[in-house]
Amino acid sequence: MVRHVCGFYGNKGRTMLVGTDENPRVLRFYGRCGFAYSHRLKDFFVKNYRHPIVEDGILLRGMVYLKKKL
């Protein structure tokens, strides 16, 4: 699906940005798809969601943005 979306938008832009949590498994997945670190929004999930979000036993705090050239 990631390959499809990048291909679909390949002629509509130069860079694909993805915002995700700091879960190492998710970051590895996007890394294998060709994405690299762009920037981080500190405490994004803490400030924007009423209840704590826990994924794989990890409390989500900041959002990590990853980028890939199309």
Backbone as a ProteinNet text record, in pm:
[ID]
protein_1_A
[PRIMARY]
MVRHVCGFYGNKGRTMLVGTDENPRVLRFYGRCGFAYSHRLKDFFVKNYRHPIVEDGILLRGMVYLKKKL
[TERTIARY]
82.2	0	87.7	194.9	284.3	343.8	387.2	443.1	339.5	216	108.1	83.9	74.2	47.7	163.5	287	401.9	403.1	369.5	362.3	251.9	137.1	22.8	55.1	122.5	153.6	290	362.1	495	503.1	400.4	402.2	326.6	284.6	208.7	287.2	403.4	484.5	624.8	709.1	848.9	880.6	803	833.8	706.1	711.8	601.4	639.5	552.1	572.2	474.6	523.4	441.7	460.5	350.8	356.7	318.9	401	375.1	425	401.1	448.4	593.4	646.1	787.1	812.4	716.3	729.9	842	943.5	1055.5	1014.5	913.5	867.3	811.8	735.6	676.9	787.7	883.4	993.4	1077.6	1101.3	1174.9	1097.6	965.3	881.8	898.2	880.2	891.4	1034.4	1132.7	1271.4	1293.7	1235.1	1245.6	1171.7	1075.8	1001.8	1072.8	1188.3	1266.2	1249.4	1179.8	1159.7	1275.2	1304.7	1410.6	1353.4	1417.8	1373.8	1369.2	1261.9	1248.6	1251.2	1152.3	1146.9	1050	1040.5	959.1	877	752	666.5	656.9	724	729.7	590.2	557.9	433.3	306.7	312.8	196.4	76.7	96.7	-13.8	-64.9	22.5	-15.3	-103.1	-68.5	-140.8	-269.6	-278	-389.7	-492	-469.1	-563.7	-599.8	-725.7	-777	-721.4	-709.5	-663.5	-526.3	-445.9	-315.3	-331.7	-240.2	-240.4	-116.8	-141	-31.9	-32.4	84.5	97.6	215.5	192.2	296.9	363	284.2	335.3	410.3	410.9	482.7	381.8	397.2	312.6	354.7	260.5	291.1	295.8	402.1	418.9	436.6	552	580.6	549.1	520	499.6	629	667.8	786.2	739.8	799.5	771.4	887.3	851.8	948.6	923.8	1028.9	1012.6	1077.3	1024	1077.8	1065.1	1173	1167.2	1088.2	1002.4	920.5	982.9
-117.8	0	125.6	125.2	241.2	264.3	158.6	169.7	226.7	180.8	229.1	378.6	421.7	563.6	650.7	608.3	685.7	692.5	582.3	581.5	671.5	668.1	748.9	898.1	940	1081.1	1121.3	1027.8	1053.9	1167.8	1184.4	1292.5	1416.5	1416.4	1528.4	1606.8	1557.4	1622.5	1565.3	1621.3	1576.8	1494.4	1515	1448.6	1398.5	1278.1	1222.3	1233	1290.4	1298.2	1203.8	1135.6	1045.1	1082.5	1099.6	1123.7	996.6	955.8	832.2	845	742.3	744.6	698.2	686.6	652.9	503.1	421.2	277	227.3	162.1	115.6	25.2	-58.1	-146	-65.5	38.4	123.2	199.8	252.2	326.5	236.6	112.2	17	-12.5	-28.9	-55.7	55.9	179.9	292	307.2	276.1	278.8	181.1	61.2	-38.1	7.6	97	151.4	271.5	308.6	417.3	552.7	557.2	684.1	711.5	838.9	881.6	987.2	1003.9	1100.4	1241.5	1314.8	1454.5	1546	1528.5	1610	1546	1604.7	1547.9	1658.8	1627.1	1718.3	1664.2	1731.9	1688.5	1690	1583.9	1569.5	1585	1552.9	1565.9	1486.2	1359.2	1274.4	1314.1	1359.9	1402.2	1527.7	1620.5	1747.9	1739.9	1643.6	1641.8	1530.4	1444.1	1336.5	1339.2	1321.1	1329.4	1220	1098.5	984.5	938.8	884.8	833	722.7	718	614.1	527.9	398	302.5	203	184.5	89.8	-1.7	-131.4	-229.5	-198.9	-151.6	-122	9.9	88.8	216.5	331	423.6	542.6	635.5	667.2	755.4	898.9	967.4	1108.2	1193.1	1184.5	1270	1203.4	1286.8	1236.3	1256	1151.9	1156.1	1169.7	1262.8	1277.9	1217.6	1139.5	1074.2	1124.8	1128.2	1178.2	1083.1	1090.7	1009.7	1089.1	1094.9	1161.3	1074.7	1138	1064.3	1067.5
0	0	0	79.8	83.4	-55.2	-121	-255.7	-351.8	-339.6	-426.2	-405.9	-280.3	-250.6	-300.5	-276.4	-324.1	-476.7	-541.9	-688.1	-739.9	-674.6	-716.7	-709.4	-601.6	-582.4	-639.2	-698.3	-749.5	-849	-931.1	-1030.1	-981.1	-855.9	-799.9	-694.3	-658.7	-555.5	-556	-471.2	-465.7	-342.2	-234.7	-108	-42.6	13.2	90.4	237.3	318.3	463.1	532.1	633.6	713.5	859.7	931.8	1075.4	1148.8	1243.4	1316	1459.4	1536.7	1675.2	1681	1801.3	1819.9	1839.7	1804.5	1819.4	1727.3	1782.6	1700.7	1584.4	1603.7	1494.8	1379.1	1410	1305.8	1232.6	1308.1	1247	1156.5	1196.9	1112.6	984.1	997.7	880	777.5	821	727.2	675.4	757.3	711.1	597	608.2	500.6	375	391.4	276.4	215	268.1	210.7	276.6	389.7	460.1	555.4	575.1	667.3	761.7	875.4	975.8	916.6	948.1	906.8	1028.1	1117	1238.2	1337.6	1455.1	1563.4	1627.7	1661.5	1737.5	1879.3	1971	2110.2	2173.2	2244.6	2321	2237.1	2108.5	2020.7	2072.1	2104.1	2146.8	2285	2370.5	2505.2	2498.5	2412.4	2402.5	2320.9	2228.5	2134.6	2155.9	2252.3	2281	2428.3	2455.5	2592.3	2682.6	2628.3	2707.5	2659	2748.7	2707.4	2602.8	2508.7	2406.2	2429.7	2443	2466.2	2351.8	2289.7	2179.8	2209.6	2208.2	2240.7	2374.8	2470.5	2603.6	2614.6	2507.5	2505.8	2506.1	2600	2605	2492	2404.8	2292.3	2340.7	2307.2	2345	2220.4	2157.4	2042.7	1910.8	1809.6	1675.9	1596.1	1525.9	1441.5	1297.1	1224.4	1082.2	1004.4	905.6	817.4	675.5	594.9	458.6	359.1	236.8	128.6	0	-76.5	-206.3	-301.7	-380.5	-476.5	-614.4
[MASK]
++++++++++++++++++++++++++++++++++++++++++++++++++++++++++++++++++++++

